[in-house]
Amino acid sequence: MYHLKMGRQLAVGVHARTAALATLAALLGALCFPATARAQSEDGSDSAPDDSLAAEKQAKDEQAPGDEAPGEKDKLPETPPEPAEAADDNSPFEKDGKAHKFIGLRLRNVIVPKFMINLFADGGASVNVFMIGPEFTSRKNGLEIDLALSYADYSMDPFLFKGKNDDQFAWEMVSSDMKLVYFTSDLLFDVPIDEKGRFSLLVGGGVGIGLVFGNLYRAQAFPGAPGSNPSPDDVSAWNKCSAGGGSPYCDFSNNHYGDYDEPSWINGGAKPSVFPWISFPQVSFRYKPIKQLQTRLDAGFSITGLFFGLSAGYGL
């Protein structure tokens, strides 16, 4: 009994000391780690919020510059937009609504054929009249206007000439050193041939006025060989009358003898002071290789005859 009683007292003492130690440990833990305990009780996590933020910051700092997140690695790099194609500054194409202007040079050859002279008179000769001068062109919406200042040489070697209703003794020997300065305007409509604007046909006509300078010589003429009847086309077989009388060819119907110079209209004579220019129809072939250059071949019919020409202009 004694030994049993002593064992129970020893066990009770051990349990008392153990409970006291456990209670003391619990108090110390509550005092030293209140924040940790509360955090664990709220979210069940074993780490503090400060530790999570610090770990996230460290992960970002350790990430290499070339590393991407898993979703970012699948993204293709954005392609920069291609620059717009530069407009061709040399393109000959002309847009509607915009005026295109050129300054250049025009050259023409007007052919006055003998058959046209013979429509109104007998005799005469075919004459080439060369015209040259500056030209200003303005084009808009397929309509072209050409303004030109041209110098024309109407010099003619001597030829025989008389009116349709005059008799066979009325021949006169005519020559000229006349010059004209024309102010003309052509109105032409464009007919494109290709889509790029390089080739086109122009159809229209022109009007103008010419100022006349120089001299028109005319004198009665007679055959060089007495009693002969030479052809009026052979000028060398004829002579000028120096005075009236002595021959039916040299009469007193006028005073056209020797080097007679016909007065102008202003002075009561037959030589024109001004002369009109009318051309219709006129057809031109236009070639424009680049924006700054155009060339043109012209052909047409005027009141003085057929004409052919060419021109070239530089874009303004």
Tab-separated table of C-alpha atoms in Angstrom:
chain	number	residue	atom	x	y	z
A	1	MET	CA	0.000	0.000	0.000
A	2	TYR	CA	2.734	2.305	0.811
A	3	HIS	CA	4.443	1.751	-2.532
A	4	LEU	CA	1.160	2.166	-4.481
A	5	LYS	CA	0.391	5.420	-2.800
A	6	MET	CA	3.847	6.799	-3.448
A	7	GLY	CA	3.563	5.908	-7.196
A	8	ARG	CA	0.307	7.751	-7.557
A	9	GLN	CA	1.730	10.848	-5.875
A	10	LEU	CA	4.744	10.737	-8.239
A	11	ALA	CA	2.525	10.502	-11.345
A	12	VAL	CA	0.373	13.372	-10.181
A	13	GLY	CA	3.446	15.514	-9.663
A	14	VAL	CA	4.824	14.726	-13.124
A	15	HIS	CA	1.511	15.575	-14.761
A	16	ALA	CA	1.324	18.837	-12.850
A	17	ARG	CA	4.794	19.899	-13.930
A	18	THR	CA	4.094	18.951	-17.545
A	19	ALA	CA	0.842	20.966	-17.632
A	20	ALA	CA	2.597	23.925	-16.107
A	21	LEU	CA	5.335	23.798	-18.756
A	22	ALA	CA	2.775	23.530	-21.596
A	23	THR	CA	0.843	26.492	-20.260
A	24	LEU	CA	4.008	28.568	-19.991
A	25	ALA	CA	5.010	27.690	-23.626
A	26	ALA	CA	1.595	28.687	-24.908
A	27	LEU	CA	1.749	32.042	-23.174
A	28	LEU	CA	5.222	32.739	-24.493
A	29	GLY	CA	4.123	31.856	-28.090
A	30	ALA	CA	1.083	34.122	-27.876
A	31	LEU	CA	3.185	37.003	-26.681
A	32	CYS	CA	6.048	36.598	-29.198
A	33	PHE	CA	4.161	35.721	-32.379
A	34	PRO	CA	0.713	37.395	-32.326
A	35	ALA	CA	0.802	38.675	-35.931
A	36	THR	CA	1.924	35.353	-37.308
A	37	ALA	CA	-0.773	33.527	-35.437
A	38	ARG	CA	-3.459	35.877	-36.642
A	39	ALA	CA	-2.281	35.634	-40.254
A	40	GLN	CA	-2.290	31.859	-40.087
A	41	SER	CA	-5.744	31.838	-38.572
A	42	GLU	CA	-7.111	34.180	-41.320
A	43	ASP	CA	-5.816	32.628	-44.542
A	44	GLY	CA	-4.302	29.371	-43.426
A	45	SER	CA	-0.978	30.346	-45.031
A	46	ASP	CA	2.395	29.710	-43.570
A	47	SER	CA	4.032	32.900	-45.009
A	48	ALA	CA	3.539	36.543	-44.146
A	49	PRO	CA	2.231	39.094	-46.763
A	50	ASP	CA	5.526	40.974	-46.688
A	51	ASP	CA	7.318	37.785	-47.591
A	52	SER	CA	4.994	37.259	-50.631
A	53	LEU	CA	5.554	40.787	-51.973
A	54	ALA	CA	9.276	40.470	-51.541
A	55	ALA	CA	9.326	37.145	-53.345
A	56	GLU	CA	7.291	38.552	-56.301
A	57	LYS	CA	9.624	41.539	-56.618
A	58	GLN	CA	12.672	39.275	-56.523
A	59	ALA	CA	11.188	37.085	-59.286
A	60	LYS	CA	10.630	40.079	-61.522
A	61	ASP	CA	14.151	41.362	-60.911
A	62	GLU	CA	15.647	38.001	-61.707
A	63	GLN	CA	13.702	37.665	-64.950
A	64	ALA	CA	16.092	38.161	-67.886
A	65	PRO	CA	15.311	41.001	-70.302
A	66	GLY	CA	14.655	38.549	-73.145
A	67	ASP	CA	12.395	36.285	-71.125
A	68	GLU	CA	8.680	36.543	-71.736
A	69	ALA	CA	5.765	35.179	-69.922
A	70	PRO	CA	4.356	31.966	-71.400
A	71	GLY	CA	1.566	33.846	-73.169
A	72	GLU	CA	3.904	36.516	-74.516
A	73	LYS	CA	6.204	34.065	-76.269
A	74	ASP	CA	3.421	33.080	-78.642
A	75	LYS	CA	2.827	36.696	-79.847
A	76	LEU	CA	4.361	37.595	-83.223
A	77	PRO	CA	6.239	40.879	-83.430
A	78	GLU	CA	4.214	43.636	-85.008
A	79	THR	CA	5.272	44.448	-88.598
A	80	PRO	CA	5.687	48.176	-89.209
A	81	PRO	CA	3.476	49.452	-92.031
A	82	GLU	CA	5.170	49.693	-95.397
A	83	PRO	CA	5.750	53.244	-96.595
A	84	ALA	CA	3.400	54.401	-99.300
A	85	GLU	CA	4.805	54.051	-102.787
A	86	ALA	CA	6.255	57.331	-103.939
A	87	ALA	CA	4.452	58.966	-106.839
A	88	ASP	CA	6.290	58.945	-110.170
A	89	ASP	CA	7.189	62.583	-110.765
A	90	ASN	CA	7.940	61.827	-114.432
A	91	SER	CA	4.644	60.126	-115.266
A	92	PRO	CA	3.104	61.638	-118.427
A	93	PHE	CA	-0.455	60.935	-117.231
A	94	GLU	CA	-2.553	64.091	-116.866
A	95	LYS	CA	-5.303	64.165	-114.236
A	96	ASP	CA	-8.674	65.738	-114.973
A	97	GLY	CA	-9.324	69.076	-113.353
A	98	LYS	CA	-5.686	70.151	-113.436
A	99	ALA	CA	-4.173	72.529	-115.992
A	100	HIS	CA	-0.941	71.418	-117.655
A	101	LYS	CA	1.098	74.171	-119.296
A	102	PHE	CA	4.018	74.033	-121.700
A	103	ILE	CA	6.276	76.565	-123.402
A	104	GLY	CA	8.156	75.620	-126.515
A	105	LEU	CA	8.874	76.145	-130.204
A	106	ARG	CA	6.723	75.564	-133.299
A	107	LEU	CA	7.903	74.983	-136.888
A	108	ARG	CA	5.566	74.714	-139.869
A	109	ASN	CA	5.800	74.514	-143.625
A	110	VAL	CA	2.789	75.909	-145.482
A	111	ILE	CA	2.565	74.668	-149.044
A	112	VAL	CA	0.654	76.958	-151.405
A	113	PRO	CA	0.070	74.629	-154.362
A	114	LYS	CA	-0.288	75.960	-157.877
A	115	PHE	CA	-3.636	74.234	-158.354
A	116	MET	CA	-5.111	76.325	-155.520
A	117	ILE	CA	-3.925	79.525	-157.198
A	118	ASN	CA	-5.434	78.357	-160.480
A	119	LEU	CA	-8.853	78.159	-158.820
A	120	PHE	CA	-8.915	81.972	-158.878
A	121	ALA	CA	-6.240	83.010	-161.383
A	122	ASP	CA	-4.024	81.766	-164.204
A	123	GLY	CA	-0.328	81.113	-163.879
A	124	GLY	CA	1.314	81.221	-160.515
A	125	ALA	CA	3.625	78.665	-158.906
A	126	SER	CA	3.713	76.393	-155.890
A	127	VAL	CA	5.222	78.188	-152.909
A	128	ASN	CA	6.659	76.917	-149.613
A	129	VAL	CA	6.142	79.265	-146.681
A	130	PHE	CA	8.165	78.455	-143.569
A	131	MET	CA	6.805	79.549	-140.193
A	132	ILE	CA	8.666	79.453	-136.901
A	133	GLY	CA	8.081	80.906	-133.455
A	134	PRO	CA	7.349	80.337	-129.773
A	135	GLU	CA	4.266	78.467	-128.640
A	136	PHE	CA	2.415	78.374	-125.321
A	137	THR	CA	0.175	75.376	-124.610
A	138	SER	CA	-2.450	74.901	-121.926
A	139	ARG	CA	-4.239	71.561	-121.487
A	140	LYS	CA	-7.095	70.712	-119.145
A	141	ASN	CA	-9.715	67.938	-119.190
A	142	GLY	CA	-8.701	66.819	-122.683
A	143	LEU	CA	-8.911	70.298	-124.220
A	144	GLU	CA	-5.749	71.920	-125.578
A	145	ILE	CA	-5.247	75.576	-126.478
A	146	ASP	CA	-2.089	76.550	-128.382
A	147	LEU	CA	-1.121	80.207	-128.583
A	148	ALA	CA	1.667	80.982	-131.042
A	149	LEU	CA	3.630	83.923	-132.374
A	150	SER	CA	5.070	82.910	-135.755
A	151	TYR	CA	7.342	84.497	-138.314
A	152	ALA	CA	6.398	83.514	-141.891
A	153	ASP	CA	8.490	84.106	-145.013
A	154	TYR	CA	6.359	84.667	-148.123
A	155	SER	CA	9.283	85.447	-150.386
A	156	MET	CA	8.602	84.250	-153.951
A	157	ASP	CA	10.686	84.092	-157.082
A	158	PRO	CA	9.191	85.723	-160.208
A	159	PHE	CA	6.274	83.925	-161.877
A	160	LEU	CA	3.622	84.830	-164.477
A	161	PHE	CA	0.154	85.704	-163.258
A	162	LYS	CA	-3.155	87.081	-164.614
A	163	GLY	CA	-6.833	87.084	-163.739
A	164	LYS	CA	-9.183	84.345	-164.888
A	165	ASN	CA	-11.173	86.717	-167.101
A	166	ASP	CA	-8.185	88.649	-168.512
A	167	ASP	CA	-7.045	88.144	-172.128
A	168	GLN	CA	-3.765	86.580	-173.221
A	169	PHE	CA	-1.987	89.972	-173.241
A	170	ALA	CA	-2.623	90.689	-169.542
A	171	TRP	CA	0.255	88.644	-168.099
A	172	GLU	CA	2.263	90.209	-165.323
A	173	MET	CA	5.517	89.113	-163.755
A	174	VAL	CA	5.113	88.917	-159.964
A	175	SER	CA	7.658	88.442	-157.161
A	176	SER	CA	7.680	89.060	-153.428
A	177	ASP	CA	9.900	89.529	-150.406
A	178	MET	CA	6.938	89.853	-148.022
A	179	LYS	CA	7.133	88.652	-144.420
A	180	LEU	CA	4.257	88.069	-142.011
A	181	VAL	CA	4.040	87.897	-138.234
A	182	TYR	CA	1.122	85.704	-137.191
A	183	PHE	CA	-0.747	85.681	-133.889
A	184	THR	CA	-2.682	82.404	-133.860
A	185	SER	CA	-4.715	80.251	-131.515
A	186	ASP	CA	-5.464	76.551	-132.022
A	187	LEU	CA	-8.279	74.749	-130.239
A	188	LEU	CA	-7.745	70.977	-130.164
A	189	PHE	CA	-9.603	68.086	-128.560
A	190	ASP	CA	-7.588	65.202	-127.169
A	191	VAL	CA	-8.305	61.591	-128.162
A	192	PRO	CA	-6.141	59.304	-125.956
A	193	ILE	CA	-4.463	56.319	-127.577
A	194	ASP	CA	-2.969	54.658	-124.500
A	195	GLU	CA	-3.858	54.642	-120.804
A	196	LYS	CA	-0.554	56.118	-119.630
A	197	GLY	CA	-1.065	59.404	-121.461
A	198	ARG	CA	1.947	59.087	-123.744
A	199	PHE	CA	0.163	58.995	-127.098
A	200	SER	CA	-2.909	60.834	-128.294
A	201	LEU	CA	-4.538	62.384	-131.331
A	202	LEU	CA	-5.631	66.011	-131.360
A	203	VAL	CA	-8.415	67.219	-133.628
A	204	GLY	CA	-9.575	70.788	-134.138
A	205	GLY	CA	-8.663	73.994	-135.893
A	206	GLY	CA	-7.165	77.425	-135.505
A	207	VAL	CA	-7.651	81.118	-136.212
A	208	GLY	CA	-5.330	84.093	-136.240
A	209	ILE	CA	-4.211	87.288	-137.897
A	210	GLY	CA	-0.965	88.194	-139.615
A	211	LEU	CA	0.716	91.581	-140.010
A	212	VAL	CA	2.283	92.021	-143.473
A	213	PHE	CA	5.708	93.544	-144.075
A	214	GLY	CA	7.884	93.752	-147.169
A	215	ASN	CA	7.254	94.361	-150.860
A	216	LEU	CA	5.109	92.875	-153.606
A	217	TYR	CA	6.495	93.538	-157.087
A	218	ARG	CA	4.438	93.264	-160.270
A	219	ALA	CA	5.001	94.444	-163.832
A	220	GLN	CA	3.422	93.849	-167.235
A	221	ALA	CA	5.298	91.204	-169.181
A	222	PHE	CA	5.850	90.326	-172.854
A	223	PRO	CA	7.471	87.376	-174.653
A	224	GLY	CA	11.212	87.674	-175.080
A	225	ALA	CA	11.149	86.477	-178.684
A	226	PRO	CA	8.963	88.627	-180.989
A	227	GLY	CA	6.006	86.738	-182.435
A	228	SER	CA	6.448	83.820	-180.072
A	229	ASN	CA	3.835	82.492	-177.678
A	230	PRO	CA	5.857	81.042	-174.795
A	231	SER	CA	4.332	79.087	-171.915
A	232	PRO	CA	3.551	81.173	-168.831
A	233	ASP	CA	5.285	78.468	-166.797
A	234	ASP	CA	8.631	79.393	-168.419
A	235	VAL	CA	9.426	82.716	-166.735
A	236	SER	CA	12.823	82.974	-168.457
A	237	ALA	CA	11.026	83.372	-171.820
A	238	TRP	CA	9.349	86.588	-170.669
A	239	ASN	CA	10.504	90.165	-169.989
A	240	LYS	CA	9.124	93.030	-167.923
A	241	CYS	CA	7.618	95.967	-169.723
A	242	SER	CA	9.615	99.120	-169.029
A	243	ALA	CA	6.849	101.429	-170.295
A	244	GLY	CA	3.456	101.354	-171.964
A	245	GLY	CA	2.891	101.238	-175.725
A	246	GLY	CA	4.551	99.489	-178.635
A	247	SER	CA	3.079	96.069	-177.832
A	248	PRO	CA	-0.349	94.693	-176.926
A	249	TYR	CA	1.360	93.162	-173.870
A	250	CYS	CA	2.572	96.539	-172.625
A	251	ASP	CA	-0.500	98.768	-172.591
A	252	PHE	CA	-1.769	101.729	-170.614
A	253	SER	CA	-4.351	99.837	-168.528
A	254	ASN	CA	-2.131	100.415	-165.472
A	255	ASN	CA	1.293	101.742	-164.606
A	256	HIS	CA	2.861	98.403	-163.699
A	257	TYR	CA	6.259	98.740	-165.382
A	258	GLY	CA	9.791	97.852	-164.388
A	259	ASP	CA	10.187	97.333	-160.620
A	260	TYR	CA	6.736	98.508	-159.698
A	261	ASP	CA	6.062	98.002	-155.958
A	262	GLU	CA	2.397	97.405	-155.195
A	263	PRO	CA	1.095	99.720	-152.415
A	264	SER	CA	-0.666	98.289	-149.366
A	265	TRP	CA	-4.380	98.506	-148.658
A	266	ILE	CA	-3.713	101.489	-146.428
A	267	ASN	CA	-2.188	103.357	-149.389
A	268	GLY	CA	-4.877	102.321	-151.869
A	269	GLY	CA	-3.048	99.370	-153.385
A	270	ALA	CA	-3.725	95.620	-153.590
A	271	LYS	CA	-1.078	94.396	-151.161
A	272	PRO	CA	-2.769	93.346	-147.911
A	273	SER	CA	-1.786	95.073	-144.675
A	274	VAL	CA	-3.123	92.193	-142.575
A	275	PHE	CA	-3.865	88.639	-143.570
A	276	PRO	CA	-6.105	86.128	-141.792
A	277	TRP	CA	-5.094	82.651	-140.697
A	278	ILE	CA	-7.820	80.024	-140.651
A	279	SER	CA	-7.029	76.326	-140.391
A	280	PHE	CA	-9.611	73.561	-140.437
A	281	PRO	CA	-9.436	70.700	-140.033
A	282	GLN	CA	-6.209	70.212	-138.148
A	283	VAL	CA	-5.006	66.801	-136.937
A	284	SER	CA	-2.028	66.357	-134.636
A	285	PHE	CA	-0.221	63.351	-133.225
A	286	ARG	CA	1.010	64.024	-129.700
A	287	TYR	CA	3.790	62.142	-127.942
A	288	LYS	CA	4.542	62.853	-124.290
A	289	PRO	CA	7.396	60.633	-123.036
A	290	ILE	CA	7.602	62.257	-119.592
A	291	LYS	CA	5.670	64.796	-117.557
A	292	GLN	CA	7.973	67.690	-118.434
A	293	LEU	CA	8.077	67.207	-122.229
A	294	GLN	CA	5.551	66.962	-125.031
A	295	THR	CA	6.048	66.820	-128.802
A	296	ARG	CA	3.499	67.143	-131.568
A	297	LEU	CA	3.260	66.512	-135.308
A	298	ASP	CA	0.719	68.750	-137.060
A	299	ALA	CA	-1.065	68.550	-140.381
A	300	GLY	CA	-3.985	70.541	-141.678
A	301	PHE	CA	-5.584	72.709	-144.277
A	302	SER	CA	-5.556	76.517	-144.201
A	303	ILE	CA	-6.854	79.237	-146.479
A	304	THR	CA	-3.336	79.588	-147.898
A	305	GLY	CA	-2.741	75.872	-148.430
A	306	LEU	CA	-1.752	72.649	-146.763
A	307	PHE	CA	0.623	72.705	-143.823
A	308	PHE	CA	2.806	70.252	-141.957
A	309	GLY	CA	4.733	70.959	-138.813
A	310	LEU	CA	6.138	69.887	-135.512
A	311	SER	CA	6.491	71.408	-132.067
A	312	ALA	CA	8.099	70.645	-128.735
A	313	GLY	CA	7.232	72.080	-125.338
A	314	TYR	CA	8.637	71.964	-121.824
A	315	GLY	CA	6.243	71.668	-118.898
A	316	LEU	CA	5.938	74.642	-116.550
